[in-house]
Coordinates of C-alpha atoms and ligand atoms in Angstrom, one line a residue:
X1 CA 129.6 82.3 94.9
X2 CA 126.9 82.3 97.0
X3 CA 127.3 81.1 100.9
X4 CA 124.7 79.9 102.2
X5 CA 123.9 76.4 103.6
X6 CA 121.9 73.7 101.6
X7 CA 122.2 71.2 98.6
X8 CA 124.2 72.1 96.1
X9 CA 123.1 72.1 92.7
X10 CA 127.0 72.5 91.1
X11 CA 125.8 71.8 87.8
X12 CA 122.5 71.3 87.5
X13 CA 121.8 73.0 84.2
X14 CA 124.4 71.7 82.1
X15 CA 123.0 68.4 83.0
X16 CA 119.3 68.5 82.9
X17 CA 117.8 70.0 80.3
X18 CA 114.4 71.4 80.2
X19 CA 111.5 68.9 78.3
X20 CA 111.9 72.5 76.0
X21 CA 115.5 71.4 74.9
X22 CA 114.4 67.7 75.2
X23 CA 112.2 68.7 72.6
X24 CA 114.4 71.8 71.0
X25 CA 111.6 74.3 70.7
X26 CA 113.7 76.9 72.0
X27 CA 111.1 78.3 75.3
X28 CA 109.3 81.5 74.1
X29 CA 108.4 83.5 77.0
X30 CA 106.9 87.4 77.3
X31 CA 108.0 90.7 78.0
X32 CA 107.7 94.0 78.3
X33 CA 110.3 96.1 75.9
X34 CA 112.2 99.9 75.7
X35 CA 113.4 100.4 72.4
X36 CA 113.7 103.6 72.4
X37 CA 113.1 107.4 74.5
X38 CA 109.5 108.3 75.0
X39 CA 108.8 104.8 73.3
X40 CA 105.9 103.1 74.4
X41 CA 106.8 99.6 75.9
X42 CA 106.8 96.9 72.9
X43 CA 104.7 93.7 74.8
X44 CA 106.5 91.4 73.0
X45 CA 105.9 87.2 72.7
X46 CA 109.1 85.6 71.2
X47 CA 111.2 86.7 73.9
X48 CA 114.4 83.8 74.2
X49 CA 115.8 82.8 77.5
X50 CA 119.0 80.9 77.7
X51 CA 119.8 78.4 80.5
X52 CA 121.4 80.9 83.6
X53 CA 124.9 80.7 83.4
X54 CA 127.6 80.0 86.7
X55 CA 126.5 81.6 89.0
X56 CA 123.1 83.0 88.3
X57 CA 119.3 81.7 88.7
X58 CA 116.2 81.9 86.8
X59 CA 113.4 82.9 87.6
X60 CA 109.7 82.9 86.9
X61 CA 108.3 86.5 88.3
X62 CA 105.2 86.5 90.6
X63 CA 104.4 90.2 90.8
X64 CA 106.5 93.2 89.0
X65 CA 106.1 96.5 91.4
X66 CA 106.3 100.0 88.5
X67 CA 107.7 101.9 90.5
X68 CA 108.9 105.6 88.6
X69 CA 112.5 104.4 88.3
X70 CA 111.2 102.4 85.0
X71 CA 109.6 105.6 84.0
X72 CA 112.3 107.6 84.6
X73 CA 114.6 104.8 82.3
X74 CA 112.0 105.0 79.0
X75 CA 111.3 108.7 79.4
X76 CA 115.3 109.7 79.7
X77 CA 115.8 110.4 83.0
X78 CA 118.0 107.6 83.8
X79 CA 120.7 106.3 80.6
X80 CA 119.8 102.7 79.1
X81 CA 120.9 101.2 76.7
X82 CA 118.1 99.9 74.4
X83 CA 116.8 97.2 73.7
X84 CA 116.0 96.5 77.4
X85 CA 114.0 94.7 79.5
X86 CA 113.0 97.5 82.0
X87 CA 111.1 96.8 85.5
X88 CA 113.6 95.6 88.7
X89 CA 110.9 95.8 92.1
X90 CA 109.8 92.1 91.1
X91 CA 109.8 88.6 93.6
X92 CA 108.9 85.3 91.2
X93 CA 110.0 81.2 91.7
X94 CA 113.9 79.9 90.9
X95 CA 113.2 78.1 88.3
X96 CA 116.7 76.8 87.5
X97 CA 119.3 77.3 88.6
X98 CA 123.3 77.8 87.7
X99 CA 126.3 75.7 88.1
X100 CA 128.3 76.6 91.3
X101 CA 125.3 78.4 93.5
X102 CA 124.5 76.6 96.4
X103 CA 121.3 78.0 99.2
X104 CA 118.7 77.9 96.2
X105 CA 116.8 75.2 94.5
X106 CA 114.3 75.5 91.8
X107 CA 110.6 76.2 93.7
X108 CA 112.0 78.9 96.1
X109 CA 110.9 82.0 96.3
X110 CA 112.6 85.0 96.3
X111 CA 112.5 88.7 96.0
X112 CA 115.0 90.9 93.6
X113 CA 117.7 93.1 94.8
X114 CA 118.5 95.6 92.3
X115 CA 121.4 95.9 94.2
X116 CA 123.4 92.5 94.1
X117 CA 125.7 92.4 96.8
X118 CA 128.1 89.7 96.9
X119 CA 128.9 90.3 100.4
X120 CA 132.9 89.6 99.8
X121 CA 134.4 92.7 98.2
X122 CA 135.4 96.1 99.6
X123 CA 131.9 97.9 99.9
X124 CA 130.1 94.5 101.2
X125 CA 133.2 93.6 104.3
X126 CA 132.6 97.3 105.5
X127 CA 128.7 96.9 105.8
X128 CA 128.1 99.0 102.4
X129 CA 126.6 96.4 100.2
X130 CA 124.5 98.8 98.5
X131 CA 127.5 100.4 96.9
X132 CA 128.8 96.8 96.0
X133 CA 131.8 96.6 93.4
X134 CA 130.8 93.7 91.0
X135 CA 127.2 95.3 90.5
X136 CA 128.6 98.6 89.1
X137 CA 128.9 97.0 85.7
X138 CA 124.8 96.1 86.0
X139 CA 124.1 99.4 86.6
X140 CA 126.5 100.8 84.3
X141 CA 126.0 98.5 80.5
X142 CA 122.4 96.9 81.3
X143 CA 124.7 93.1 81.0
X144 CA 124.4 91.3 84.1
X145 CA 127.4 90.6 86.3
X146 CA 129.9 90.2 83.2
X147 CA 127.7 92.0 81.2
X148 CA 126.4 90.5 78.3
X149 CA 122.7 89.1 78.9
X150 CA 120.6 86.4 78.1
X151 CA 118.0 87.0 76.8
X152 CA 117.3 87.7 72.4
X153 CA 114.2 88.6 70.5
X154 CA 114.1 87.9 66.8
X155 CA 117.4 86.7 67.3
X156 CA 118.6 89.8 68.6
X157 CA 120.5 90.8 72.5
X158 CA 117.5 92.1 74.9
X159 CA 119.2 93.8 77.9
X160 CA 118.2 93.9 81.5
X161 CA 117.7 97.1 83.6
X162 CA 119.8 96.9 87.2
X163 CA 120.7 93.1 86.3
X164 CA 117.2 91.9 86.4
X165 CA 114.0 92.6 84.4
X166 CA 111.3 92.5 85.8
X167 CA 108.4 93.1 82.9
X168 CA 109.2 90.5 82.0
X169 CA 107.2 86.6 82.7
X170 CA 111.3 85.0 83.0
X171 CA 114.8 86.3 83.6
X172 CA 118.0 85.9 84.8
X173 CA 119.8 86.7 87.0
X174 CA 123.0 86.9 89.8
X175 CA 122.0 84.4 92.4
X176 CA 123.6 87.6 94.5
X177 CA 121.2 89.2 93.5
X178 CA 118.5 87.1 95.1
X179 CA 117.0 87.1 98.7
X180 CA 115.4 84.2 100.1
X181 CA 111.6 84.3 101.9
X182 CA 109.0 82.6 103.1
X183 CA 107.5 80.3 100.2
X184 CA 104.0 81.5 102.0
X185 CA 104.7 85.1 101.9
X186 CA 102.9 87.3 99.6
X187 CA 104.5 87.6 95.8
X188 CA 102.9 90.8 95.7
X189 CA 103.9 92.9 98.2
X190 CA 107.3 90.7 98.4
X191 CA 107.9 92.4 94.4
X192 CA 107.5 95.2 96.3
X193 CA 110.3 94.8 98.9
X194 CA 112.4 94.9 96.2
X195 CA 112.5 99.0 95.6
X196 CA 110.5 101.3 97.2
X197 CA 110.0 99.3 100.6
X198 CA 113.6 98.8 101.3
X199 CA 114.3 102.1 99.2
X200 CA 111.8 104.1 101.2
X201 CA 112.4 102.3 104.9
X202 CA 115.9 101.8 104.6
X203 CA 115.7 105.8 103.2
X204 CA 114.5 106.5 107.8
X205 CA 115.8 103.6 108.8
X206 CA 119.2 102.9 107.6
X207 CA 120.4 106.0 106.2
X208 CA 119.5 108.6 108.2
X209 CA 119.9 108.7 111.9
X210 CA 116.3 110.3 112.9
X211 CA 116.4 110.2 117.0
X212 CA 113.5 110.0 118.3
X213 CA 111.0 112.5 118.4
X214 CA 112.5 114.2 115.4
X215 CA 111.1 116.1 113.4
X216 CA 111.2 115.2 109.6
X217 CA 109.6 116.0 106.6
X218 CA 109.1 114.1 103.4
X219 CA 108.8 115.5 100.6
X220 CA 107.8 113.5 97.4
X221 CA 104.7 110.8 98.4
X222 CA 104.5 108.4 95.6
X223 CA 106.3 104.4 96.4
X224 CA 108.7 105.4 97.5
X225 CA 108.0 108.7 100.5
X226 CA 105.1 106.7 101.8
X227 CA 107.7 103.7 102.6
X228 CA 110.6 106.7 104.0
X229 CA 107.4 107.5 105.7
X230 CA 106.3 104.5 107.4
X231 CA 110.2 104.4 107.8
X232 CA 110.3 107.6 110.2
X233 CA 107.2 106.8 111.9
X234 CA 109.2 103.3 112.9
X235 CA 112.8 105.2 113.7
X236 CA 110.6 106.7 116.7
X237 CA 110.3 110.7 114.8
X238 CA 107.7 113.0 116.9
X239 CA 106.1 115.5 113.8
X240 CA 106.5 113.5 109.9
X241 CA 105.7 116.5 107.8
X242 CA 104.4 115.3 104.0
X243 CA 104.9 117.2 101.3
X244 CA 103.0 116.4 97.8
X245 CA 100.8 118.2 95.4
X246 CA 98.5 115.4 95.0
X247 CA 96.4 115.3 97.8
X248 CA 95.0 111.7 97.5
X249 CA 99.0 111.6 98.6
X250 CA 99.0 113.2 101.0
X251 CA 96.3 111.3 102.9
X252 CA 97.9 108.1 102.2
X253 CA 100.3 109.7 103.9
X254 CA 98.5 110.3 106.4
X255 CA 97.4 106.7 107.1
X256 CA 101.4 106.1 106.8
X257 CA 101.8 107.9 109.8
X258 CA 102.3 111.3 109.2
X259 CA 100.8 114.1 111.6
X260 CA 100.9 116.5 108.8
X261 CA 101.3 117.6 105.0
X262 CA 102.0 120.5 103.2
X263 CA 100.0 120.3 99.7
X264 CA 103.6 121.9 97.4
X265 CA 100.9 123.0 94.8
X266 CA 99.2 126.1 97.0
X267 CA 102.1 128.2 98.8
X268 CA 105.8 127.5 99.3
X269 CA 106.8 124.2 100.8
X270 CA 109.8 125.9 102.5
X271 CA 108.2 128.8 104.7
X272 CA 105.3 125.8 105.3
X273 CA 108.0 123.7 107.1
X274 CA 109.3 126.8 108.7
X275 CA 106.4 127.7 109.9
X276 CA 105.9 124.4 110.9
X277 CA 109.1 124.5 113.1
X278 CA 109.4 127.4 114.9
X279 CA 111.3 128.5 112.0
X280 CA 114.1 126.1 112.4
X281 CA 113.4 123.6 110.0
X282 CA 113.0 120.2 109.8
X283 CA 115.2 117.7 112.1
X284 CA 115.6 115.7 109.2
X285 CA 114.4 116.1 105.4
X286 CA 113.8 113.3 102.9
X287 CA 113.8 114.3 98.8
X288 CA 112.2 111.4 96.9
X289 CA 111.1 113.0 93.6
X290 CA 115.1 113.9 92.1
X291 CA 113.7 117.3 90.6
X292 CA 116.2 119.9 91.1
X293 CA 113.6 123.0 92.5
X294 CA 112.5 119.7 95.5
X295 CA 116.4 118.7 96.6
X296 CA 116.5 122.8 96.4
X297 CA 113.4 122.9 99.2
X298 CA 115.0 120.3 101.0
X299 CA 117.9 121.6 101.7
X300 CA 116.5 125.1 102.7
X301 CA 114.0 123.4 104.5
X302 CA 116.9 121.3 106.9
X303 CA 117.4 122.8 110.6
X304 CA 121.0 124.2 110.9
X305 CA 122.8 121.1 112.2
X306 CA 120.2 118.5 110.8
X307 CA 119.8 115.9 107.8
X308 CA 119.3 116.9 104.3
X309 CA 118.4 113.2 102.9
X310 CA 118.4 113.1 99.1
X311 CA 116.5 110.3 97.6
X312 CA 114.9 110.7 94.0
X313 CA 117.1 110.3 91.0
X314 CA 117.4 113.6 89.3
X315 CA 118.5 113.7 85.6
X316 CA 122.3 113.6 85.2
X317 CA 122.4 117.9 84.4
X318 CA 120.8 117.9 87.6
X319 CA 123.3 120.1 90.9
X320 CA 122.5 120.5 94.1
X321 CA 123.5 124.4 94.7
X322 CA 124.8 125.0 98.4
X323 CA 126.6 128.2 98.7
X324 CA 129.7 126.2 101.0
X325 CA 129.8 129.2 104.2
X326 CA 126.2 130.1 104.2
X327 CA 125.0 126.9 103.8
X328 CA 127.3 123.6 105.1
X329 CA 130.0 125.2 107.3
X330 CA 127.8 128.1 109.5
X331 CA 125.0 125.7 109.3
X332 CA 125.8 122.5 109.9
X333 CA 123.7 120.2 107.9
X334 CA 124.8 117.0 106.5
X335 CA 123.0 116.3 103.0
X336 CA 123.7 112.3 102.3
X337 CA 122.9 111.1 99.1
X338 CA 120.2 107.8 99.8
X339 CA 121.4 105.0 97.2
X340 CA 119.0 101.8 97.9
X341 CA 117.9 102.7 100.8
X342 CA 121.6 101.5 102.4
X343 CA 119.9 97.9 102.5
X344 CA 122.2 95.5 103.2
X345 CA 119.5 93.4 101.6
X346 CA 120.1 89.4 103.2
X347 CA 119.3 91.1 106.2
X348 CA 117.0 94.2 105.7
X349 CA 114.7 92.1 103.5
X350 CA 113.6 89.7 106.5
X351 CA 113.4 92.4 109.3
X352 CA 111.2 93.7 106.9
X353 CA 108.6 91.2 106.9
X354 CA 108.8 90.7 110.3
X355 CA 107.9 94.5 110.7
X356 CA 105.1 94.1 107.7
X357 CA 104.4 90.3 109.9
X358 CA 104.1 92.4 113.3
X359 CA 101.5 95.0 112.0
X360 CA 104.2 97.7 112.0
X361 CA 104.7 98.8 108.3
X362 CA 102.1 98.7 105.9
X363 CA 102.5 96.9 102.8
X364 CA 98.9 95.2 101.4
X365 CA 97.7 99.6 101.2
X366 CA 100.9 100.3 99.1
X367 CA 99.5 97.9 95.8
X368 CA 97.0 100.5 94.0
X369 CA 95.6 98.3 90.8
X370 CA 96.7 94.8 90.5
X371 CA 97.3 95.0 86.7
X372 CA 98.4 92.6 83.0
X373 CA 101.8 93.1 81.5
X374 CA 100.4 94.6 78.6
X375 CA 98.7 97.4 80.7
X376 CA 102.1 98.7 81.9
X377 CA 102.0 102.0 79.8
X378 CA 98.7 102.8 81.2
X379 CA 100.5 102.4 84.7
X380 CA 103.7 105.0 83.4
X381 CA 100.4 107.2 82.6
X382 CA 98.6 106.8 85.9
X383 CA 102.3 107.6 87.7
X384 CA 102.7 110.2 85.8
X385 CA 99.4 112.6 87.1
X386 CA 100.2 111.2 90.9
X387 CA 96.9 108.9 90.9
X388 CA 98.5 106.0 92.3
X389 CA 101.2 104.7 94.8
X390 CA 102.1 101.9 93.3
X391 CA 100.5 99.5 90.0
X392 CA 101.5 95.9 90.1
X393 CA 101.9 93.9 87.5
X394 CA 101.1 89.9 88.0
X395 CA 101.9 87.3 86.3
Ligands
APR1 N1 106.4 119.0 94.8 C1 105.7 118.1 95.5 N2 105.5 116.9 95.7 C2 106.3 116.6 93.9 C3 105.9 117.3 92.7 C4 106.9 118.3 93.7 N3 107.2 119.5 92.8 N4 106.8 116.8 91.7 C5 105.5 116.0 91.7 N5 105.5 115.1 92.9 C6 104.8 114.2 93.9 C7 103.7 113.2 93.4 O1 103.0 113.7 93.3 C8 104.3 111.8 93.6 O2 103.0 111.2 95.0 O3 106.0 113.2 93.8 C9 105.5 111.8 93.9 C10 106.4 111.0 93.5 O4 105.5 109.6 93.4 P1 106.1 108.2 92.6 O5 105.8 108.3 91.2 O6 105.4 107.6 93.5 O7 107.7 108.6 92.1 P2 108.0 106.5 93.1 O8 108.2 105.5 92.6 O9 107.7 107.4 95.0 O10 110.5 107.4 93.5 C11 110.5 108.7 93.4 O11 112.5 108.1 94.3 O12 113.8 105.7 93.7 C12 113.8 106.7 92.8 O13 113.6 106.9 91.0 C13 112.9 107.2 91.7 O14 113.3 109.5 91.5 C14 111.9 109.0 91.4 C15 111.5 108.3 93.7
ZN2 ZN1 112.7 101.8 91.7
ZN3 ZN1 130.6 93.6 97.0

């Protein structure tokens, strides 16, 4: 169970039934459900949510960002078990605490970590909580840590994306997937920290090794890429070259710290980055989309001895194509994957909140639109056309 201070609430759920349980009325809530690839999400009002099991928390969602990975599940880029409640970038309020959980009480505000981090497995003990082996089953099966789920609709089980399912008014998560935050911190911004900010800023601050004055290129300036840009700025990068096809995004990239921009829709972005770097290439280049073409571009635009960091989630058939001698040995390039910004969420969420409070990290500017859950399909459309950094669902 989670280690930490605070009152133990062991067995609370079995001792204190909710008002609806006392009245014998099952609690129904609303969620956006994916039923199949390329199907619009269905807004259902008949979701029954069980009480949290041991080691779990019931969360009443405050806000959820709509991230590209939600769209990637809906369009089949990433695999999903259906029917499933999507959403993994969220924050809310603890409503009920499962047996054996300490450190949380009803009323606490939390950011949901879509990689639960146990703090005690092989990877967590090596300081790589983002690779926690206890999280793997949940990510692979669409269930919670034991592979089962806590939600049904019309009597049929519903899976939950990434042990979270933040496109629902209420969800059950593993307690090791919750990070407590101050109750006066804006839940809209907290939600965005849960994926886009941890992933993007973490890619620059944790995954990559950016040295002061480095030239950094960021290909893809959406909700995640803008955070890579501000992470690179905080890490002390000199030049930050933003690459995107949308002028709106390139403009936003400058507000987040980019010092130069390349419109990938107007000519080859690799040759433009090479020109800007005396034909050497960038010290560190990030791919933040997940396409074959842009992955190839990022590896090519990384200088000899530099780092290519792959953040975007590609289709399963996308390959890293690079000649072993001329591409890797002779060039001495590092090609590094980035999962969840290599974040240790219990340390990094408070660190990001402090960076926000000190004015170094922009969060308000990431919220392009505030929407209702019913608008989630329109939010997918807005993401496809590159119009928004983030649409944020308010509950
Ligand atoms: N060249 C340059 N820019 C492109 C290209 C391209 N060929 N194709 C798309 N883009 C830009 C879009 O204009 C958009 O600004 O990439 C950006 C992608 O941003 P979002 O759709 O907001 O995606 P985001 O949520 O940032 O996620 C990016 O990270 O976590 C993963 O699964 C996620 O793979 C996705 C990636
Ligand atoms: Zn995400
Ligand atoms: Zn672990």
